[in-house]
mmCIF file of C-alpha atoms and ligand atoms in Angstrom:
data_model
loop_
_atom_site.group_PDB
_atom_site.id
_atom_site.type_symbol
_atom_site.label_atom_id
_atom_site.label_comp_id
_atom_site.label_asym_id
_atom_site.label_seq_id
_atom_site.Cartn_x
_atom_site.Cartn_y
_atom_site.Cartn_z
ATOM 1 C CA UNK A 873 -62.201 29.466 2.928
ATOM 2 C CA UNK A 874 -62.298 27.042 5.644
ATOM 3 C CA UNK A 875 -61.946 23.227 4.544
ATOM 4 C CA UNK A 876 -64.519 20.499 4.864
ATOM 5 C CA UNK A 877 -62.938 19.159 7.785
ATOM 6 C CA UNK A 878 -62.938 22.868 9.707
ATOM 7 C CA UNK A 879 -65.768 23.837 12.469
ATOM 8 C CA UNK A 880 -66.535 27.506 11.962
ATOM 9 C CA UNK A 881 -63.700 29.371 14.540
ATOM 10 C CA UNK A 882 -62.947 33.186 15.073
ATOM 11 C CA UNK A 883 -59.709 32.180 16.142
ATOM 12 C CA UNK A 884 -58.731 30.734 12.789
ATOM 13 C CA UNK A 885 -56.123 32.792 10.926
ATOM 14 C CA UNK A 886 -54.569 32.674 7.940
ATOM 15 C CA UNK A 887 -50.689 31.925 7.807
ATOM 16 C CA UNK A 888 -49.440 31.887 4.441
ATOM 17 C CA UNK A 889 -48.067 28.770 3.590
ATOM 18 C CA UNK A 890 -45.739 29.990 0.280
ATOM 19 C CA UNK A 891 -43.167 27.624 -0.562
ATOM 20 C CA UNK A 892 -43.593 24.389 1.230
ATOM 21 C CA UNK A 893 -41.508 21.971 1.758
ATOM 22 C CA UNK A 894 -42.720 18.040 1.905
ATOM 23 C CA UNK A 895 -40.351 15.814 3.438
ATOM 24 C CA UNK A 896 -41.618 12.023 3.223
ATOM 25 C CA UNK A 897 -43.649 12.720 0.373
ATOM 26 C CA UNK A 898 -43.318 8.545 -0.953
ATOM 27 C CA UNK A 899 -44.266 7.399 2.522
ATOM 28 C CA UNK A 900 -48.030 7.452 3.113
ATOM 29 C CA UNK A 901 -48.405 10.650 5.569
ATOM 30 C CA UNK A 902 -46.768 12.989 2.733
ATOM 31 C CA UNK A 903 -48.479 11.806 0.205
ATOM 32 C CA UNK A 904 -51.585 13.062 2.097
ATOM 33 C CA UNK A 905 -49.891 16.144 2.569
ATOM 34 C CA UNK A 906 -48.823 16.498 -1.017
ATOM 35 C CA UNK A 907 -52.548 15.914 -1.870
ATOM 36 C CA UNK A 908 -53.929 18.013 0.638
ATOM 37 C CA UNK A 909 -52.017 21.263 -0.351
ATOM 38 C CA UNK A 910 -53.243 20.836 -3.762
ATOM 39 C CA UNK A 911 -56.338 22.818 -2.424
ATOM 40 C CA UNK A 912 -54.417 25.637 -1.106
ATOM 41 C CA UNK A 913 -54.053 28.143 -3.540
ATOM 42 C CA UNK A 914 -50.958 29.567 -1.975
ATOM 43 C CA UNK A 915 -49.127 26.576 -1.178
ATOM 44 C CA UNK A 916 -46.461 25.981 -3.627
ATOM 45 C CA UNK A 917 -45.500 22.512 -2.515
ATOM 46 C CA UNK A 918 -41.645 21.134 -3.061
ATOM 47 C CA UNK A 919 -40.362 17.600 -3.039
ATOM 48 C CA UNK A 920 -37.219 15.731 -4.030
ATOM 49 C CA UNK A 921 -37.116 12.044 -3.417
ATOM 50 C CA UNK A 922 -33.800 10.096 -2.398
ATOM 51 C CA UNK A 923 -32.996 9.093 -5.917
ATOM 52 C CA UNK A 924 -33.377 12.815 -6.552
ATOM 53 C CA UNK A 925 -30.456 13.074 -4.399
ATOM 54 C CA UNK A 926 -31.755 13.980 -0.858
ATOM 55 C CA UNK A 927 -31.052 11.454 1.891
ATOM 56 C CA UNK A 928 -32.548 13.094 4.811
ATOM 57 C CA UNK A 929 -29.841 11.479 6.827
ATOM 58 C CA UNK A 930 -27.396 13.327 5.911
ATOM 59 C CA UNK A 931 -26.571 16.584 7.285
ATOM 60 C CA UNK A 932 -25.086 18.027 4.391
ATOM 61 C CA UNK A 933 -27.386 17.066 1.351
ATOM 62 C CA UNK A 934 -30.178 18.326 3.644
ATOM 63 C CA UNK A 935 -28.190 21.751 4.108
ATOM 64 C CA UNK A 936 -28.083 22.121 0.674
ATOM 65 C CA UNK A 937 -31.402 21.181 -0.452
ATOM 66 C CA UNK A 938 -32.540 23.801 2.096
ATOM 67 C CA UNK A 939 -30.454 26.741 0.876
ATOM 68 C CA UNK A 940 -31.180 26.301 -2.515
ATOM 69 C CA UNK A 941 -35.012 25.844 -2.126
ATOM 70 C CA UNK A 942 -35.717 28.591 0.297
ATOM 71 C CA UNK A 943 -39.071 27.309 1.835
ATOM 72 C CA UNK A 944 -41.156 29.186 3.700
ATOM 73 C CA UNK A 945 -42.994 25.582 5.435
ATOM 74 C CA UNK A 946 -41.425 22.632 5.984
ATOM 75 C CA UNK A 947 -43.546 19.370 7.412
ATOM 76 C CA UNK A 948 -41.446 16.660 8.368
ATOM 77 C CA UNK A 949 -43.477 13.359 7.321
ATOM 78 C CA UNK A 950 -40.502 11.456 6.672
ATOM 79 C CA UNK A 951 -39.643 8.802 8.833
ATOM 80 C CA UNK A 952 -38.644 5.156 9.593
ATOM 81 C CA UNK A 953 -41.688 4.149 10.491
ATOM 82 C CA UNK A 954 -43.184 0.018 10.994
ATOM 83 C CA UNK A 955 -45.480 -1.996 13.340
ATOM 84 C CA UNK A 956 -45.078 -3.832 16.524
ATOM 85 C CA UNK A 957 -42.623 -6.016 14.716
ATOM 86 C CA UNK A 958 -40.286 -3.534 12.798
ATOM 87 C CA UNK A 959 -40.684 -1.110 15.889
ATOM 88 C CA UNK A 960 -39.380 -4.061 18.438
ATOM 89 C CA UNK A 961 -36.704 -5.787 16.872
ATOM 90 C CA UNK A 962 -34.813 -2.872 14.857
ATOM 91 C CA UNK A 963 -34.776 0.097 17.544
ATOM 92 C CA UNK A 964 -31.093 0.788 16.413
ATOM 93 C CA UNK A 965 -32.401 1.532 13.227
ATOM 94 C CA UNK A 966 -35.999 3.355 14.193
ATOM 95 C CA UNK A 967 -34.162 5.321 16.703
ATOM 96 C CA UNK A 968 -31.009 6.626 14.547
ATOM 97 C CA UNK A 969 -32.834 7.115 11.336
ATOM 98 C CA UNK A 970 -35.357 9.268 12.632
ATOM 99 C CA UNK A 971 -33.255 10.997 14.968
ATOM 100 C CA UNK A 972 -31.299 11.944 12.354
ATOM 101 C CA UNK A 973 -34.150 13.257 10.247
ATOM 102 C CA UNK A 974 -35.502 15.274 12.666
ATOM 103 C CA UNK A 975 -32.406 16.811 13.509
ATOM 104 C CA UNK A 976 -31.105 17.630 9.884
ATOM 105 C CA UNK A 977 -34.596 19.198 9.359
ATOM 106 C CA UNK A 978 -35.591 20.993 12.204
ATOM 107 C CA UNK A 979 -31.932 22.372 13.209
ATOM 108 C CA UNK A 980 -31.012 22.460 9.031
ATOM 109 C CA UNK A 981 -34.828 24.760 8.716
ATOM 110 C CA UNK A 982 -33.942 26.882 11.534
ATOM 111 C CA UNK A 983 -30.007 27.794 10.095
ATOM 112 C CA UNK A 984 -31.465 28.092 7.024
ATOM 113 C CA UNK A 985 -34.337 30.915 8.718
ATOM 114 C CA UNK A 986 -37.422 28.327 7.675
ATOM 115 C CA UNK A 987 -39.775 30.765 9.586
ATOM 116 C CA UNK A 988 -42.692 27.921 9.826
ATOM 117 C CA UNK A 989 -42.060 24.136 10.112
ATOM 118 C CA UNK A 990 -44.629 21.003 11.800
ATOM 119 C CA UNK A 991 -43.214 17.858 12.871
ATOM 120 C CA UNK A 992 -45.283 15.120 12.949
ATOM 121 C CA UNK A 993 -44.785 12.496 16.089
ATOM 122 C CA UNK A 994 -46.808 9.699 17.314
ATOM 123 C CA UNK A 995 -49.115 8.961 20.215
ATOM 124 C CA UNK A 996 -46.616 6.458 20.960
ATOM 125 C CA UNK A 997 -44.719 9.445 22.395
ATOM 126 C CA UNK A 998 -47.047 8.859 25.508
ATOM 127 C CA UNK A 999 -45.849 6.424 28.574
ATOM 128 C CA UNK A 1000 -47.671 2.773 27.802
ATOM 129 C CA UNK A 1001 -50.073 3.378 30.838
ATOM 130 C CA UNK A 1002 -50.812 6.848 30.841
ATOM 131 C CA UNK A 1003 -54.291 7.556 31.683
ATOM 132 C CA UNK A 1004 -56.758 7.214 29.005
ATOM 133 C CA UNK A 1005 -57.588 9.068 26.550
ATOM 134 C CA UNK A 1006 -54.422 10.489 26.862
ATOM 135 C CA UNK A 1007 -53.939 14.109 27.018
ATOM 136 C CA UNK A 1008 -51.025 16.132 25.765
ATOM 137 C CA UNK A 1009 -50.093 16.927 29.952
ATOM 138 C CA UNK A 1010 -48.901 13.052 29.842
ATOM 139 C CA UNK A 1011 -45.514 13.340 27.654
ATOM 140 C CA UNK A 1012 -43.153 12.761 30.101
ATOM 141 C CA UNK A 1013 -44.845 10.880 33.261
ATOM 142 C CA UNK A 1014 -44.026 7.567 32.977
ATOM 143 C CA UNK A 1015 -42.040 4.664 31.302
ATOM 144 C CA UNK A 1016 -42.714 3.782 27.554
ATOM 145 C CA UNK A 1017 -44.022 1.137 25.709
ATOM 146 C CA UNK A 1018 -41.108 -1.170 25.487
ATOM 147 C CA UNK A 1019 -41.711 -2.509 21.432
ATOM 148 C CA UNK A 1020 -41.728 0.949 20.032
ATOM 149 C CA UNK A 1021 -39.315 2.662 23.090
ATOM 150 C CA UNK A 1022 -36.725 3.624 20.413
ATOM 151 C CA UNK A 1023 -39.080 5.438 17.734
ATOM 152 C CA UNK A 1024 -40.972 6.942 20.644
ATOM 153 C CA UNK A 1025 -37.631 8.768 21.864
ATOM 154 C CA UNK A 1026 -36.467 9.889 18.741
ATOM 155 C CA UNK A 1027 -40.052 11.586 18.051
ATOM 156 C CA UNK A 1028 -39.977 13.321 21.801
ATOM 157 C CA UNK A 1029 -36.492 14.554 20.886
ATOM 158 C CA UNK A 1030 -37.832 15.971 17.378
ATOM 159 C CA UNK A 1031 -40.745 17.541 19.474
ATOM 160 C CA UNK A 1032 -38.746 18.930 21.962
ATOM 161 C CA UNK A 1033 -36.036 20.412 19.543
ATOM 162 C CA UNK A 1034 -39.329 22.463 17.867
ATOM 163 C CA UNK A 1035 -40.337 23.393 21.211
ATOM 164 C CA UNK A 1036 -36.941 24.593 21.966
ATOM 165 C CA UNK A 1037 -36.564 26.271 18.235
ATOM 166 C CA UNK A 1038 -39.468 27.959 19.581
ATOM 167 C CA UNK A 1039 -38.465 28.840 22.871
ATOM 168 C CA UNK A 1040 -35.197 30.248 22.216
ATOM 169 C CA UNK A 1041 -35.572 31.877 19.033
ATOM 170 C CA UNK A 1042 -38.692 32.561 18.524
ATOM 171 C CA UNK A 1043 -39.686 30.100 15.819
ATOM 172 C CA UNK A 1044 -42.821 28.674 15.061
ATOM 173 C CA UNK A 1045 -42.006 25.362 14.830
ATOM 174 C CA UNK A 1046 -44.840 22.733 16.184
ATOM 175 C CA UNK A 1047 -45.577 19.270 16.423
ATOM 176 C CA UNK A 1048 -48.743 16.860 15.481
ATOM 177 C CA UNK A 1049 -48.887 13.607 17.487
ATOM 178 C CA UNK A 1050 -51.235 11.469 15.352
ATOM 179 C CA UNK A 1051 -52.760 8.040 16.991
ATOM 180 C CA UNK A 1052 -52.458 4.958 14.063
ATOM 181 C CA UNK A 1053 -52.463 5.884 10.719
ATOM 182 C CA UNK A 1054 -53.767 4.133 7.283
ATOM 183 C CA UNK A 1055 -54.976 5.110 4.207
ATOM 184 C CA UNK A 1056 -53.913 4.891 0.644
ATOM 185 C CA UNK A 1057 -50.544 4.098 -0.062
ATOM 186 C CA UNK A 1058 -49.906 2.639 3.006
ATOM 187 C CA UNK A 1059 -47.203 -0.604 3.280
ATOM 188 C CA UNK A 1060 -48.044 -3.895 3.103
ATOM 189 C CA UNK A 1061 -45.129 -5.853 4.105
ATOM 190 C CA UNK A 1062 -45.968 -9.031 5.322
ATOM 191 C CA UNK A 1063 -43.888 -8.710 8.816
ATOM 192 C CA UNK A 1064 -43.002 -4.724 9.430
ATOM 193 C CA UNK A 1065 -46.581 -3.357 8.260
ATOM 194 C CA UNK A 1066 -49.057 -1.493 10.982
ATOM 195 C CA UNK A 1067 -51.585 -3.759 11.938
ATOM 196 C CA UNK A 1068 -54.541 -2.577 9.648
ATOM 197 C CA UNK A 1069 -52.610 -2.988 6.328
ATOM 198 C CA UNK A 1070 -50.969 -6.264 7.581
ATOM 199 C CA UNK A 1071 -54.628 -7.731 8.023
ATOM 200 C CA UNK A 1072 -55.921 -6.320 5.216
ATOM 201 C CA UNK A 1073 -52.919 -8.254 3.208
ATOM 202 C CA UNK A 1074 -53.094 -11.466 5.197
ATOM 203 C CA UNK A 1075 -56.910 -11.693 5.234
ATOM 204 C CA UNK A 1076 -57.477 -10.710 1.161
ATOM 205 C CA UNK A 1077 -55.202 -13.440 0.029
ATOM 206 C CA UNK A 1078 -56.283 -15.678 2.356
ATOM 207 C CA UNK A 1079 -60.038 -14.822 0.626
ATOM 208 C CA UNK A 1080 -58.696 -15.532 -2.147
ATOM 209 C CA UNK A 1081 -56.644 -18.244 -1.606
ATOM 210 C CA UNK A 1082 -60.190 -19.914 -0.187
ATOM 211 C CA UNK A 1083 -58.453 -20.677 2.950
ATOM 212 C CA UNK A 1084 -60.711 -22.051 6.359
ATOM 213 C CA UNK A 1085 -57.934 -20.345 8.970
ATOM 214 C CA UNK A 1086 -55.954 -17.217 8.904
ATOM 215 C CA UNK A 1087 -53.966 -16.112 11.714
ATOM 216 C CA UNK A 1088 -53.703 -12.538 13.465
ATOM 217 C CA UNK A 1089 -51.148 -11.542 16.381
ATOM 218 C CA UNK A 1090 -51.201 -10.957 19.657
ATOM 219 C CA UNK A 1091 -54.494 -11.913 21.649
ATOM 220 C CA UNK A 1092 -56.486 -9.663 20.531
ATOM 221 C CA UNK A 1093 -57.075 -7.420 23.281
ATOM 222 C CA UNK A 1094 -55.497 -4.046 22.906
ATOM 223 C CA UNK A 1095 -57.131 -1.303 21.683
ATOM 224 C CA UNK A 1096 -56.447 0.916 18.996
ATOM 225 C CA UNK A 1097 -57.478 4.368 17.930
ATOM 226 C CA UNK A 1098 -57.737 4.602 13.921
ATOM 227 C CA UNK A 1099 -57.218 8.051 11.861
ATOM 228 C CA UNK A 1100 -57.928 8.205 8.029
ATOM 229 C CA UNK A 1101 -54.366 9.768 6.867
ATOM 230 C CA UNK A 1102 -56.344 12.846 5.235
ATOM 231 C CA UNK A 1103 -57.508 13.641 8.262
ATOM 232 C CA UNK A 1104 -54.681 13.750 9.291
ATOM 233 C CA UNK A 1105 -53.550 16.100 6.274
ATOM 234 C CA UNK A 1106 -56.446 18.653 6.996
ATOM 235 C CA UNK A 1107 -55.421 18.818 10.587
ATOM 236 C CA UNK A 1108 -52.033 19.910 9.905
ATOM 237 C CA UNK A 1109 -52.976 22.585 7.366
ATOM 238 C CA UNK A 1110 -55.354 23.793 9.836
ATOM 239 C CA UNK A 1111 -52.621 24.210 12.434
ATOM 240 C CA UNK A 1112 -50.375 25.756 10.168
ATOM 241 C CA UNK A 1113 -52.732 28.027 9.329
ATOM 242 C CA UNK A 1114 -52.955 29.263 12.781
ATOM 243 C CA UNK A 1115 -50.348 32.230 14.190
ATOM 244 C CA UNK A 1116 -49.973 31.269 17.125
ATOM 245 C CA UNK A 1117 -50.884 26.368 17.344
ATOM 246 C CA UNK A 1118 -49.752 24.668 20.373
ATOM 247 C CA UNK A 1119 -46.375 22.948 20.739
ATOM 248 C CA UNK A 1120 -47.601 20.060 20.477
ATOM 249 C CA UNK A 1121 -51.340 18.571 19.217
ATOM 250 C CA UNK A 1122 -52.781 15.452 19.676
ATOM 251 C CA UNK A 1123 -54.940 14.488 16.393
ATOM 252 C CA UNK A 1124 -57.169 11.334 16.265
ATOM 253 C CA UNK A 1125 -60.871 10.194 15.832
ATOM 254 C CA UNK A 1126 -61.740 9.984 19.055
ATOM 255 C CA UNK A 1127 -62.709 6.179 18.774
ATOM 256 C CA UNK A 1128 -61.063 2.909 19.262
ATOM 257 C CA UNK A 1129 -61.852 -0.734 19.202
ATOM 258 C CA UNK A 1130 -59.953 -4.009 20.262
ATOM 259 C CA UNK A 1131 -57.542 -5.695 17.863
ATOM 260 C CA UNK A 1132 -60.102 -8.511 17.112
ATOM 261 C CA UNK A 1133 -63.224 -5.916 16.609
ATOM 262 C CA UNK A 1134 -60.870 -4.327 13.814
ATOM 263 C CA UNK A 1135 -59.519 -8.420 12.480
ATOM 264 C CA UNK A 1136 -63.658 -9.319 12.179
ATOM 265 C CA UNK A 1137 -63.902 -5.893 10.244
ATOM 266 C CA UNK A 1138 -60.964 -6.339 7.845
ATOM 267 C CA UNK A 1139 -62.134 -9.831 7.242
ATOM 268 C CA UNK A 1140 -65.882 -8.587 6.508
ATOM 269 C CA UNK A 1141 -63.979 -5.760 4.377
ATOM 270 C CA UNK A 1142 -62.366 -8.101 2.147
ATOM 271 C CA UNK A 1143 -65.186 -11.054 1.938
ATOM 272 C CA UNK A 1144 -62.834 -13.468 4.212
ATOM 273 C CA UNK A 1145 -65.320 -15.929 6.025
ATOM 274 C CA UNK A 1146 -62.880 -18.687 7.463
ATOM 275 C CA UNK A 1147 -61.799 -18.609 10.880
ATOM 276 C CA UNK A 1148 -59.291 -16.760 12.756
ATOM 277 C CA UNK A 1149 -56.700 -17.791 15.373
ATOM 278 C CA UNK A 1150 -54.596 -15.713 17.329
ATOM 279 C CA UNK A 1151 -51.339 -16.311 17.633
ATOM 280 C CA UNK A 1152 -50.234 -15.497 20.883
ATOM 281 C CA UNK A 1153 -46.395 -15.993 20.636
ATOM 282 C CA UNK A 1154 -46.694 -12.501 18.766
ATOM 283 C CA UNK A 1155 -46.799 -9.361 21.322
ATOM 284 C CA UNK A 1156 -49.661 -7.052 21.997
ATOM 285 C CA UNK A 1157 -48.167 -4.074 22.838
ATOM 286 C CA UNK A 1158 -49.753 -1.387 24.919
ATOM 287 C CA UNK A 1159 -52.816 -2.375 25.836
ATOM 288 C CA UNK A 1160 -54.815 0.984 24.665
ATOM 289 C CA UNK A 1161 -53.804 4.269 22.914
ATOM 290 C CA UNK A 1162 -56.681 6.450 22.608
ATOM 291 C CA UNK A 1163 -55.718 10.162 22.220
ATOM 292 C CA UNK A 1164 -57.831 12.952 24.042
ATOM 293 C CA UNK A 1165 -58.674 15.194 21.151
ATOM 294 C CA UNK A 1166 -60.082 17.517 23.431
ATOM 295 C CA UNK A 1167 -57.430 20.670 22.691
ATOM 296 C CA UNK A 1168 -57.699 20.423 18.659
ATOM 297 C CA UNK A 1169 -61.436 20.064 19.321
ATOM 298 C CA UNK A 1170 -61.231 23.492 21.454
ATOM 299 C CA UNK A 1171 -59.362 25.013 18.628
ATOM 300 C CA UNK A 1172 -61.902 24.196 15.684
ATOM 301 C CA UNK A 1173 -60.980 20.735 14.251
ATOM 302 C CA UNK A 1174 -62.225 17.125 14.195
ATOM 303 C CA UNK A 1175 -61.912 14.060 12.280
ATOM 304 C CA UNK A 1176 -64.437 13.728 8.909
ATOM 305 C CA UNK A 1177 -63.850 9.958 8.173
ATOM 306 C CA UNK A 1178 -65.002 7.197 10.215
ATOM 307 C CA UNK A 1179 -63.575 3.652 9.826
ATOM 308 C CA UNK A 1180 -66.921 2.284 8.480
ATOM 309 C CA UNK A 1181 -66.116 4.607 5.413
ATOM 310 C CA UNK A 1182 -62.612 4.650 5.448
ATOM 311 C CA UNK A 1183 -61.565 0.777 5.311
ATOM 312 C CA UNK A 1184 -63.550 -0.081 2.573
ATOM 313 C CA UNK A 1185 -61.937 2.384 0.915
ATOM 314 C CA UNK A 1186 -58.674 1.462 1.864
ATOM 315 C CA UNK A 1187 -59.087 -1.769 0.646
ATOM 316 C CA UNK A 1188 -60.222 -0.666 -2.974
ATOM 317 C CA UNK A 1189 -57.369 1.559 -2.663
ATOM 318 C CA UNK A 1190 -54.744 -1.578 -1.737
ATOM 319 C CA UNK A 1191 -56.558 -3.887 -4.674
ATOM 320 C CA UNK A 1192 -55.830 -0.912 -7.315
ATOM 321 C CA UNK A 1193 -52.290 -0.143 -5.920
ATOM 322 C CA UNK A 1194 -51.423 -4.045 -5.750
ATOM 323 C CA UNK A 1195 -52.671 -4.721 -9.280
ATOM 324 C CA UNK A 1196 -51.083 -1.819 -10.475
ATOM 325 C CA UNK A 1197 -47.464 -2.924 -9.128
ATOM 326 C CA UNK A 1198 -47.352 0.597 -7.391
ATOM 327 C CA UNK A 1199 -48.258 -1.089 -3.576
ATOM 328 C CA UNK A 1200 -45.325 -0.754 -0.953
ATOM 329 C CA UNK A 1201 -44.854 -4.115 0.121
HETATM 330 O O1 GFB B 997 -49.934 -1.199 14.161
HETATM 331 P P1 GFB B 997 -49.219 -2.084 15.104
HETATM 332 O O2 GFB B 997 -48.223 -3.017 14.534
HETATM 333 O O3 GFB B 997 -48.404 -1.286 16.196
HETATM 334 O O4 GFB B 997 -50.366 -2.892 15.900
HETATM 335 P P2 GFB B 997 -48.758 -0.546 17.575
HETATM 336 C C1 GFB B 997 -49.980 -3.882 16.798
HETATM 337 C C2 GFB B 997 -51.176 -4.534 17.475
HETATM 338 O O5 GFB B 997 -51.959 -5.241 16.509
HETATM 339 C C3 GFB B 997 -50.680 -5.543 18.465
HETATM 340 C C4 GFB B 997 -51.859 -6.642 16.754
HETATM 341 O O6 GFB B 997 -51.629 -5.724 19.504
HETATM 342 C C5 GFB B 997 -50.586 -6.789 17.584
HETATM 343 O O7 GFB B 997 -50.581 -7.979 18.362
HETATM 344 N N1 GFB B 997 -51.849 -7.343 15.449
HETATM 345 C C6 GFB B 997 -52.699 -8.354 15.087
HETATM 346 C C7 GFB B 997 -51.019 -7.119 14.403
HETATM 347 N N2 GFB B 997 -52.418 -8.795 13.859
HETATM 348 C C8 GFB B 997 -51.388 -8.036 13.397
HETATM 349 C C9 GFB B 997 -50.673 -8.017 12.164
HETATM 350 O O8 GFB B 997 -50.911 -8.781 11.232
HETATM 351 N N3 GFB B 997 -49.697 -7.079 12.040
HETATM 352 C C10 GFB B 997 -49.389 -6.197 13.045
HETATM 353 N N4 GFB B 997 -48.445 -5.275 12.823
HETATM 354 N N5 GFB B 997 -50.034 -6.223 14.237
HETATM 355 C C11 GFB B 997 -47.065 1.108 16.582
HETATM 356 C C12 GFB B 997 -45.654 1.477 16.897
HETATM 357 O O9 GFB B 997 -47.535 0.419 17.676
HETATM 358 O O10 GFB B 997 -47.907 2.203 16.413
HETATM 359 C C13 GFB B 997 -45.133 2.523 16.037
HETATM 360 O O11 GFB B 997 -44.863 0.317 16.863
HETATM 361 C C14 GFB B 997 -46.135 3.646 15.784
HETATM 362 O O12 GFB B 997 -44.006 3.050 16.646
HETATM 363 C C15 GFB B 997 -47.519 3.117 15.474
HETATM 364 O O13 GFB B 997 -46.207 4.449 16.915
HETATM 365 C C16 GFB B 997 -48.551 4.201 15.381
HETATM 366 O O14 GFB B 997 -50.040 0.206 17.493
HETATM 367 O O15 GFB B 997 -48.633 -1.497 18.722
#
């Protein structure tokens, strides 16, 4: 039965998902996953956290994990992932951990004869002025966006290993480059969150705090595309249901808005009516990442939850996870 999120498609098959594999599954995108399989009757989903005894980074522990488990799916959510700030000022970090991930995984499934696995990327991936929206064709044509250069190369190299798995052995290994993320569970560090959970943060306890001023980065001008991490979740089922997905698949909402459209929304979200300044010694990053949808689209799929819906709900979300003690912060 096709999910909620699924337009009707002849082309739809049904790959069996059996065991499956959820790497990530504390970070935000596998928890979506996690939750998302829950609906699919033959999905039997596996995890094992690091203080389990899996650190993704290593080579070995992965190996192992792998040959015990046996999956039949593996989606690689995990990741060192951040915002601008993170991104720009610990690329030894962003782009070591998550080359490393994506190597142990994809090159540890395909030893191990993992006959299915979807790595999940970022539109980042695409060269900081590449035409807009920005189709799948770009990867590759130009220079990247210089904060998040070093988590942008790892991802292409995790893409392009899948590609290769594919190419050369005959694997059906496949990539999702989402645009920005959020949704429940997402992290709320003051400095190294995304910029959607950092303003919800900043501008709730500013609400609270009664403050008249609250500040927000950058100048306000870039644009950003916003996916619902579910969405996200139902896209990548719907590819891996599919014999024969694309290499690679660009999945967003098709929508963006500047930096200060999505600050006045956050503030209305969380009842902040002071003012806001923008602090301009903080960078702005590309100045627009809007994914063209258009392939997924062709093949059957588009986003179910728009921002008007999906922020409010992320803030109840963040208010239940902070009073509960369980928000990543
Ligand atoms: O989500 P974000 O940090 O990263 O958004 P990117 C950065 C944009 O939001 C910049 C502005 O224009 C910032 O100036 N901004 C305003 C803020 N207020 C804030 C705030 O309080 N916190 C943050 N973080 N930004 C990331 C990449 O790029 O996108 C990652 O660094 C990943 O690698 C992710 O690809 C999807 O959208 O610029």
């Amino acid at each position: 039965m096709a999910a909620p999120g699924h337009l009707p498609t002849s082309e739809r098959s049904d790959t069996p998902l059996g065991r499956v594999f959820v790497a990530g599954h504390t970070g935000m995108v596998g928890a979506a996953f996690v939750r998302r399989l829950e609906r699919e009757p033959d999905a039997d989903v596996v995890v094992r956290s690091r203080r389990e005894g899996l650190d993704l980074t290593d080579r070995v522990a992965v190996d192992r994990f792998l040959s015990d488990v046996r999956p039949r799916t593996v989606i690689v959510a995990a990741a060192r992932v951040g915002g601008i700030h993170a991104n720009a000022t610990r690329p030894e970090e962003f782009l070591r951990e998550n080359l490393a991930i994506a190597l142990n995984l994809i090159d540890g499934a395909r030893r191990a004869g993992v006959p299915r696995l979807l790595f999940l990327g970022s539109s980042c991936i695409y060269p900081r002025l590449a035409p807009q929206p920005m189709a799948e064709e770009a990867l590759l044509t130009g220079p990247l966006e210089p904060t998040n250069e070093a988590y942008a190369i790892a991802k292409i190299a995790g893409l392009k290993l899948a590609q290769a798995c594919r190419r050369q052995h005959g694997l059906a290994y496949h990539s999702v480059m989402p645009t920005n993320l959020y949704g429940p569970g997402d992290n709320y560090h003051a400095e190294d969150s995304h910029v959607l959970p950092g303003l919800i943060r900043r501008f709730d306890e500013a609400a609270r705090a009664g403050a008249a001023e609250v500040s927000a980065w950058g100048t306000g001008a870039p644009r950003r595309e916003f996916l619902h991490v579910d969405d996200l979740a139902d896209a990548g089922v719907f590819l891996l249901r599919r014999a024969d997905p694309p290499d690679w698949v660009n999945v967003g909402s098709g929508v963006d808005l500047t930096i200060r459209e999505l600050t006045e929304r956050v503030a209305a979200a969380v009842g902040y009516r002071g003012r806001i300044v923008w602090d301009t010694a903080r960078p702005d990053g590309a100045p627009r990442k809007l994914l063209d949808v258009s392939l997924l689209t062709r093949l059957g799929w588009r986003a179910r939850i728009p921002l008007e819906q999906g922020l409010p709900e992320t803030v109840v979300a963040y208010r239940r996870e902070r009073a509960a003690g369980t928000w990543r912060h």
